[in-house]
Amino acid sequence: MAKLVRTEEETMLAEMARGFLDDAAPVGHLRKLRDAGEIHDPVLWTQMVAMGWAGILIPEDAGGSDMGFSAACVLAQEMGKTLATSPFLSTAVIAATALRQAGATLAMRAIASGQSIYALAIDEHAKFAPENTQLMATADGNGFQLNGHKAFVVDGGLADRVLVLARTDGGLTLFDIAANSAGLTTTQNNMIDSRNAAALSFDNVAATGDDIVGTINDAMSVLQPALAAGQAALAAETIGLATAAMDMTVSYLKERSQFGVKISSFQALQHRAAHLWCETEVTTSAVLNAGRALDENPCDATLAVSLAKARAIRTAKLAVVEGVQMHGGIGMTDEFDMGFYMKRARVAAEWLGDYGYHAEQIARLRGF
């Protein structure tokens, strides 16, 4: 059994990432973007690309560093601690994994070099359910016409390429479409966590056979590994934000005084803080296990990934709720950063499958 602690290389990667993010993308950076009405900081993403983060899952012969899923989760977890906003998950993790499965070398090279930003267009309704896709790709000569809509397309307002899941005559097919394609309308809908999402409308959007990612009618062979990678990295980001929220709360308990003593001396608060710490430690181990499982046997990693995502959702909810409550009145104010963590935790809980979805996956795989 793999040890559920970071390797020396992963620890070094985390320390490097933390040093960069604390300086370039603290929580205040997200606040500035929100207040300015901006959805993306291209300078920050350019810096991440220069450090090789965009190519972390891309083979070296396609311009990447090919460091593996565990390393991608390390970066995502550190990003979660400062709520760094970037297209890392949608582009460097999800799209890169799907394109790698399909052997799309040129598209991967464009990601690694920072030339392309991708969004994933799967959801059509309130809940994550790829198998229920209704957007149609109808054969038209040597190509296809795409008609329908997609909702909750994270980074859809800043992407120049979109991976679109569509229904074809024999099943589901994944297409790689330019975001400025004729007939494709993008409606930007910023989320409560001040990040970007969009609704996409397809009206006779043309696609060719070259736009198919993988094989026609067999989208899940390339998409399922990409979704698992995204879910694991999102779980890592979520436990990162939970850890940061917990640290913020514990620091406050040590500083705040009531009745002439530090409130950290109150046994009831100590018990709540200890419970939260235990939950974050267990969930961190689950996230590490998910990264290891993806690196060792991605075809058999669903259970580990769903467990990590489900635990991360619950742990983050506990961390931000306890954070608001134990901070008292200031925890409810916009001037205090805890609200940003709470909002991000809420969005992360829904993207790529909520707690119910992943609990059902776990129950199915365990034979319950």
Short mmCIF file of N, CA and C in Angstrom, two decimals, residues 131-247:
data_model
loop_
_atom_site.label_atom_id
_atom_site.label_comp_id
_atom_site.label_asym_id
_atom_site.label_seq_id
_atom_site.Cartn_x
_atom_site.Cartn_y
_atom_site.Cartn_z
N GLU A 131 -24.00 11.33 -18.97
CA GLU A 131 -24.72 10.32 -19.75
C GLU A 131 -26.07 10.83 -20.23
N ASN A 132 -26.58 11.91 -19.67
CA ASN A 132 -27.88 12.46 -20.07
C ASN A 132 -27.76 13.59 -21.09
N THR A 133 -26.60 13.72 -21.69
CA THR A 133 -26.39 14.79 -22.68
C THR A 133 -27.42 14.72 -23.80
N GLN A 134 -27.99 15.89 -24.12
CA GLN A 134 -28.99 15.98 -25.17
C GLN A 134 -28.55 16.86 -26.34
N LEU A 135 -27.47 17.61 -26.20
CA LEU A 135 -26.97 18.41 -27.32
C LEU A 135 -26.67 17.47 -28.48
N MET A 136 -27.22 17.77 -29.64
CA MET A 136 -27.14 16.86 -30.78
C MET A 136 -26.05 17.27 -31.77
N ALA A 137 -25.33 16.27 -32.25
CA ALA A 137 -24.39 16.47 -33.35
C ALA A 137 -24.92 15.64 -34.52
N THR A 138 -25.54 16.30 -35.47
CA THR A 138 -26.19 15.63 -36.59
C THR A 138 -25.25 15.60 -37.79
N ALA A 139 -25.12 14.43 -38.41
CA ALA A 139 -24.26 14.29 -39.59
C ALA A 139 -24.72 15.24 -40.68
N ASP A 140 -23.73 15.92 -41.27
CA ASP A 140 -24.01 16.89 -42.34
C ASP A 140 -22.88 16.79 -43.35
N GLY A 141 -23.09 16.00 -44.40
CA GLY A 141 -22.02 15.78 -45.37
C GLY A 141 -20.87 15.03 -44.72
N ASN A 142 -19.68 15.61 -44.79
CA ASN A 142 -18.51 15.00 -44.16
C ASN A 142 -18.29 15.49 -42.73
N GLY A 143 -19.23 16.29 -42.24
CA GLY A 143 -19.07 16.84 -40.90
C GLY A 143 -20.32 16.70 -40.08
N PHE A 144 -20.51 17.65 -39.15
CA PHE A 144 -21.63 17.61 -38.21
C PHE A 144 -22.15 19.02 -37.99
N GLN A 145 -23.41 19.08 -37.56
CA GLN A 145 -24.03 20.32 -37.11
C GLN A 145 -24.41 20.13 -35.64
N LEU A 146 -23.91 21.01 -34.77
CA LEU A 146 -24.17 20.90 -33.33
C LEU A 146 -25.29 21.86 -32.95
N ASN A 147 -26.29 21.32 -32.25
CA ASN A 147 -27.43 22.13 -31.80
C ASN A 147 -27.81 21.75 -30.38
N GLY A 148 -28.00 22.77 -29.55
CA GLY A 148 -28.38 22.54 -28.17
C GLY A 148 -27.74 23.58 -27.26
N HIS A 149 -27.67 23.25 -25.98
CA HIS A 149 -27.11 24.20 -25.02
C HIS A 149 -26.29 23.47 -23.97
N LYS A 150 -25.41 24.22 -23.33
CA LYS A 150 -24.62 23.73 -22.20
C LYS A 150 -24.65 24.80 -21.11
N ALA A 151 -24.73 24.34 -19.86
CA ALA A 151 -24.75 25.25 -18.72
C ALA A 151 -23.56 24.98 -17.82
N PHE A 152 -23.26 25.94 -16.93
CA PHE A 152 -22.20 25.76 -15.93
C PHE A 152 -20.89 25.35 -16.59
N VAL A 153 -20.51 26.08 -17.64
CA VAL A 153 -19.25 25.82 -18.34
C VAL A 153 -18.17 26.67 -17.68
N VAL A 154 -17.45 26.08 -16.75
CA VAL A 154 -16.44 26.81 -15.99
C VAL A 154 -15.33 27.27 -16.93
N ASP A 155 -14.95 28.54 -16.80
CA ASP A 155 -13.96 29.21 -17.66
C ASP A 155 -14.47 29.39 -19.09
N GLY A 156 -15.76 29.21 -19.30
CA GLY A 156 -16.32 29.34 -20.64
C GLY A 156 -16.23 30.75 -21.20
N GLY A 157 -16.15 31.75 -20.33
CA GLY A 157 -16.08 33.12 -20.79
C GLY A 157 -14.70 33.59 -21.18
N LEU A 158 -13.66 32.80 -20.86
CA LEU A 158 -12.30 33.21 -21.20
C LEU A 158 -11.58 32.21 -22.09
N ALA A 159 -12.21 31.05 -22.32
CA ALA A 159 -11.57 30.00 -23.13
C ALA A 159 -11.62 30.35 -24.62
N ASP A 160 -10.60 29.89 -25.35
CA ASP A 160 -10.64 30.02 -26.81
C ASP A 160 -10.94 28.68 -27.49
N ARG A 161 -10.95 27.59 -26.71
CA ARG A 161 -11.35 26.28 -27.20
C ARG A 161 -12.32 25.66 -26.21
N VAL A 162 -13.25 24.85 -26.71
CA VAL A 162 -14.25 24.20 -25.85
C VAL A 162 -14.33 22.73 -26.22
N LEU A 163 -14.23 21.87 -25.20
CA LEU A 163 -14.51 20.45 -25.39
C LEU A 163 -15.99 20.25 -25.14
N VAL A 164 -16.70 19.82 -26.18
CA VAL A 164 -18.16 19.73 -26.13
C VAL A 164 -18.60 18.27 -26.24
N LEU A 165 -19.39 17.84 -25.27
CA LEU A 165 -19.95 16.50 -25.31
C LEU A 165 -21.30 16.56 -26.01
N ALA A 166 -21.44 15.75 -27.07
CA ALA A 166 -22.66 15.77 -27.88
C ALA A 166 -23.15 14.35 -28.14
N ARG A 167 -24.41 14.25 -28.44
CA ARG A 167 -25.01 12.95 -28.77
C ARG A 167 -25.02 12.77 -30.28
N THR A 168 -24.42 11.69 -30.74
CA THR A 168 -24.42 11.33 -32.15
C THR A 168 -25.29 10.08 -32.33
N ASP A 169 -25.43 9.64 -33.57
CA ASP A 169 -26.36 8.55 -33.85
C ASP A 169 -26.09 7.30 -33.03
N GLY A 170 -24.82 7.00 -32.77
CA GLY A 170 -24.49 5.76 -32.08
C GLY A 170 -24.03 5.91 -30.65
N GLY A 171 -24.15 7.09 -30.07
CA GLY A 171 -23.70 7.28 -28.70
C GLY A 171 -23.30 8.70 -28.41
N LEU A 172 -22.25 8.89 -27.61
CA LEU A 172 -21.76 10.21 -27.25
C LEU A 172 -20.40 10.44 -27.90
N THR A 173 -20.19 11.68 -28.36
CA THR A 173 -18.94 12.04 -29.03
C THR A 173 -18.43 13.35 -28.46
N LEU A 174 -17.13 13.43 -28.30
CA LEU A 174 -16.50 14.65 -27.77
C LEU A 174 -15.87 15.43 -28.91
N PHE A 175 -16.18 16.72 -28.96
CA PHE A 175 -15.67 17.60 -30.01
C PHE A 175 -14.78 18.69 -29.40
N ASP A 176 -13.77 19.09 -30.16
CA ASP A 176 -12.89 20.21 -29.80
C ASP A 176 -13.23 21.36 -30.73
N ILE A 177 -13.93 22.36 -30.19
CA ILE A 177 -14.50 23.44 -31.00
C ILE A 177 -13.89 24.78 -30.61
N ALA A 178 -13.65 25.63 -31.60
CA ALA A 178 -13.19 26.99 -31.32
C ALA A 178 -14.32 27.77 -30.65
N ALA A 179 -13.98 28.55 -29.64
CA ALA A 179 -14.99 29.28 -28.88
C ALA A 179 -15.66 30.37 -29.72
N ASN A 180 -15.01 30.79 -30.79
CA ASN A 180 -15.60 31.83 -31.63
C ASN A 180 -16.24 31.25 -32.89
N SER A 181 -16.59 29.98 -32.87
CA SER A 181 -17.23 29.34 -34.02
C SER A 181 -18.55 30.02 -34.35
N ALA A 182 -18.87 30.09 -35.63
CA ALA A 182 -20.15 30.66 -36.06
C ALA A 182 -21.29 29.83 -35.49
N GLY A 183 -22.28 30.53 -34.92
CA GLY A 183 -23.43 29.85 -34.35
C GLY A 183 -23.29 29.51 -32.87
N LEU A 184 -22.09 29.73 -32.31
CA LEU A 184 -21.87 29.45 -30.88
C LEU A 184 -21.96 30.77 -30.10
N THR A 185 -22.93 30.84 -29.21
CA THR A 185 -23.16 32.04 -28.41
C THR A 185 -22.78 31.76 -26.96
N THR A 186 -21.96 32.64 -26.41
CA THR A 186 -21.50 32.49 -25.03
C THR A 186 -22.12 33.58 -24.16
N THR A 187 -22.80 33.16 -23.12
CA THR A 187 -23.38 34.09 -22.16
C THR A 187 -22.65 33.93 -20.83
N GLN A 188 -21.94 34.96 -20.45
CA GLN A 188 -21.12 34.87 -19.24
C GLN A 188 -21.99 34.96 -17.99
N ASN A 189 -21.73 34.06 -17.04
CA ASN A 189 -22.45 34.04 -15.77
C ASN A 189 -21.44 33.86 -14.65
N ASN A 190 -20.96 34.96 -14.10
CA ASN A 190 -19.99 34.83 -13.01
C ASN A 190 -20.63 34.14 -11.82
N MET A 191 -19.87 33.28 -11.17
CA MET A 191 -20.38 32.47 -10.07
C MET A 191 -20.25 33.23 -8.75
N ILE A 192 -20.82 32.66 -7.69
CA ILE A 192 -20.80 33.33 -6.40
C ILE A 192 -19.38 33.44 -5.84
N ASP A 193 -18.47 32.59 -6.32
CA ASP A 193 -17.09 32.66 -5.83
C ASP A 193 -16.24 33.63 -6.64
N SER A 194 -16.90 34.48 -7.44
CA SER A 194 -16.25 35.52 -8.23
C SER A 194 -15.42 34.96 -9.37
N ARG A 195 -15.65 33.71 -9.74
CA ARG A 195 -14.97 33.13 -10.88
C ARG A 195 -15.92 33.02 -12.06
N ASN A 196 -15.36 32.62 -13.18
CA ASN A 196 -16.11 32.67 -14.43
C ASN A 196 -16.77 31.33 -14.77
N ALA A 197 -17.98 31.42 -15.23
CA ALA A 197 -18.67 30.29 -15.87
C ALA A 197 -19.51 30.89 -16.99
N ALA A 198 -20.04 30.04 -17.84
CA ALA A 198 -20.82 30.55 -18.96
C ALA A 198 -21.87 29.54 -19.37
N ALA A 199 -22.88 30.05 -20.05
CA ALA A 199 -23.87 29.21 -20.72
C ALA A 199 -23.58 29.29 -22.21
N LEU A 200 -23.56 28.15 -22.88
CA LEU A 200 -23.26 28.11 -24.30
C LEU A 200 -24.47 27.64 -25.08
N SER A 201 -24.74 28.33 -26.18
CA SER A 201 -25.85 27.96 -27.05
C SER A 201 -25.29 27.63 -28.44
N PHE A 202 -25.66 26.46 -28.95
CA PHE A 202 -25.15 25.99 -30.25
C PHE A 202 -26.29 26.00 -31.26
N ASP A 203 -26.09 26.75 -32.31
CA ASP A 203 -27.10 26.87 -33.37
C ASP A 203 -26.44 26.54 -34.71
N ASN A 204 -26.54 25.27 -35.10
CA ASN A 204 -25.91 24.80 -36.34
C ASN A 204 -24.41 25.10 -36.37
N VAL A 205 -23.75 24.82 -35.27
CA VAL A 205 -22.30 25.01 -35.21
C VAL A 205 -21.64 23.87 -35.99
N ALA A 206 -20.81 24.23 -36.94
CA ALA A 206 -20.19 23.23 -37.81
C ALA A 206 -18.98 22.59 -37.14
N ALA A 207 -18.86 21.27 -37.32
CA ALA A 207 -17.71 20.52 -36.84
C ALA A 207 -17.32 19.51 -37.90
N THR A 208 -16.04 19.23 -37.98
CA THR A 208 -15.55 18.24 -38.94
C THR A 208 -15.09 16.99 -38.20
N GLY A 209 -14.75 15.98 -38.95
CA GLY A 209 -14.21 14.77 -38.35
C GLY A 209 -12.93 15.02 -37.60
N ASP A 210 -12.17 16.03 -38.03
CA ASP A 210 -10.91 16.36 -37.34
C ASP A 210 -11.16 16.97 -35.96
N ASP A 211 -12.38 17.45 -35.74
CA ASP A 211 -12.71 18.06 -34.45
C ASP A 211 -13.07 17.03 -33.39
N ILE A 212 -13.24 15.78 -33.79
CA ILE A 212 -13.60 14.72 -32.84
C ILE A 212 -12.39 14.38 -31.99
N VAL A 213 -12.59 14.35 -30.69
CA VAL A 213 -11.53 13.96 -29.75
C VAL A 213 -11.72 12.48 -29.44
N GLY A 214 -10.79 11.67 -29.89
CA GLY A 214 -10.92 10.23 -29.73
C GLY A 214 -11.71 9.63 -30.88
N THR A 215 -12.71 8.82 -30.55
CA THR A 215 -13.48 8.08 -31.55
C THR A 215 -14.95 8.47 -31.50
N ILE A 216 -15.57 8.56 -32.65
CA ILE A 216 -16.98 8.89 -32.70
C ILE A 216 -17.79 7.84 -31.94
N ASN A 217 -18.81 8.29 -31.24
CA ASN A 217 -19.71 7.45 -30.44
C ASN A 217 -19.05 6.81 -29.24
N ASP A 218 -17.83 7.22 -28.91
CA ASP A 218 -17.12 6.61 -27.78
C ASP A 218 -16.41 7.69 -26.97
N ALA A 219 -17.15 8.73 -26.64
CA ALA A 219 -16.55 9.88 -25.94
C ALA A 219 -15.98 9.49 -24.59
N MET A 220 -16.64 8.59 -23.87
CA MET A 220 -16.24 8.33 -22.49
C MET A 220 -14.88 7.67 -22.38
N SER A 221 -14.39 7.06 -23.46
CA SER A 221 -13.07 6.44 -23.39
C SER A 221 -11.98 7.49 -23.20
N VAL A 222 -12.21 8.69 -23.70
CA VAL A 222 -11.24 9.77 -23.48
C VAL A 222 -11.71 10.73 -22.40
N LEU A 223 -13.02 10.83 -22.23
CA LEU A 223 -13.55 11.81 -21.29
C LEU A 223 -13.52 11.30 -19.85
N GLN A 224 -13.77 10.03 -19.63
CA GLN A 224 -13.83 9.52 -18.26
C GLN A 224 -12.51 9.72 -17.51
N PRO A 225 -11.35 9.39 -18.11
CA PRO A 225 -10.09 9.67 -17.41
C PRO A 225 -9.90 11.16 -17.14
N ALA A 226 -10.36 12.00 -18.07
CA ALA A 226 -10.22 13.45 -17.89
C ALA A 226 -11.11 13.93 -16.74
N LEU A 227 -12.32 13.40 -16.65
CA LEU A 227 -13.21 13.77 -15.55
C LEU A 227 -12.63 13.33 -14.22
N ALA A 228 -12.08 12.11 -14.17
CA ALA A 228 -11.49 11.62 -12.93
C ALA A 228 -10.32 12.51 -12.51
N ALA A 229 -9.50 12.90 -13.47
CA ALA A 229 -8.38 13.80 -13.16
C ALA A 229 -8.88 15.13 -12.63
N GLY A 230 -9.92 15.67 -13.26
CA GLY A 230 -10.48 16.93 -12.80
C GLY A 230 -11.11 16.83 -11.43
N GLN A 231 -11.81 15.73 -11.18
CA GLN A 231 -12.44 15.54 -9.87
C GLN A 231 -11.39 15.42 -8.76
N ALA A 232 -10.30 14.70 -9.05
CA ALA A 232 -9.24 14.55 -8.04
C ALA A 232 -8.57 15.89 -7.77
N ALA A 233 -8.27 16.64 -8.83
CA ALA A 233 -7.62 17.94 -8.65
C ALA A 233 -8.55 18.93 -7.96
N LEU A 234 -9.84 18.86 -8.26
CA LEU A 234 -10.80 19.74 -7.60
C LEU A 234 -10.93 19.37 -6.12
N ALA A 235 -10.88 18.07 -5.82
CA ALA A 235 -10.87 17.65 -4.42
C ALA A 235 -9.64 18.18 -3.71
N ALA A 236 -8.50 18.17 -4.40
CA ALA A 236 -7.27 18.70 -3.82
C ALA A 236 -7.38 20.19 -3.55
N GLU A 237 -7.94 20.93 -4.51
CA GLU A 237 -8.14 22.36 -4.30
C GLU A 237 -9.07 22.61 -3.12
N THR A 238 -10.11 21.77 -3.03
CA THR A 238 -11.11 21.95 -1.98
C THR A 238 -10.53 21.68 -0.60
N ILE A 239 -9.70 20.65 -0.46
CA ILE A 239 -9.09 20.41 0.85
C ILE A 239 -8.04 21.48 1.14
N GLY A 240 -7.46 22.05 0.09
CA GLY A 240 -6.55 23.18 0.30
C GLY A 240 -7.25 24.36 0.91
N LEU A 241 -8.43 24.69 0.38
CA LEU A 241 -9.17 25.84 0.93
C LEU A 241 -9.68 25.52 2.33
N ALA A 242 -10.04 24.25 2.58
CA ALA A 242 -10.49 23.86 3.92
C ALA A 242 -9.36 24.02 4.93
N THR A 243 -8.17 23.61 4.54
CA THR A 243 -7.01 23.74 5.42
C THR A 243 -6.71 25.19 5.73
N ALA A 244 -6.78 26.04 4.71
CA ALA A 244 -6.51 27.47 4.91
C ALA A 244 -7.57 28.09 5.82
N ALA A 245 -8.83 27.71 5.62
CA ALA A 245 -9.90 28.23 6.47
C ALA A 245 -9.70 27.79 7.93
N MET A 246 -9.29 26.53 8.10
CA MET A 246 -9.04 26.04 9.46
C MET A 246 -7.89 26.80 10.11
N ASP A 247 -6.80 26.99 9.37
CA ASP A 247 -5.65 27.71 9.91
C ASP A 247 -6.03 29.13 10.31
#
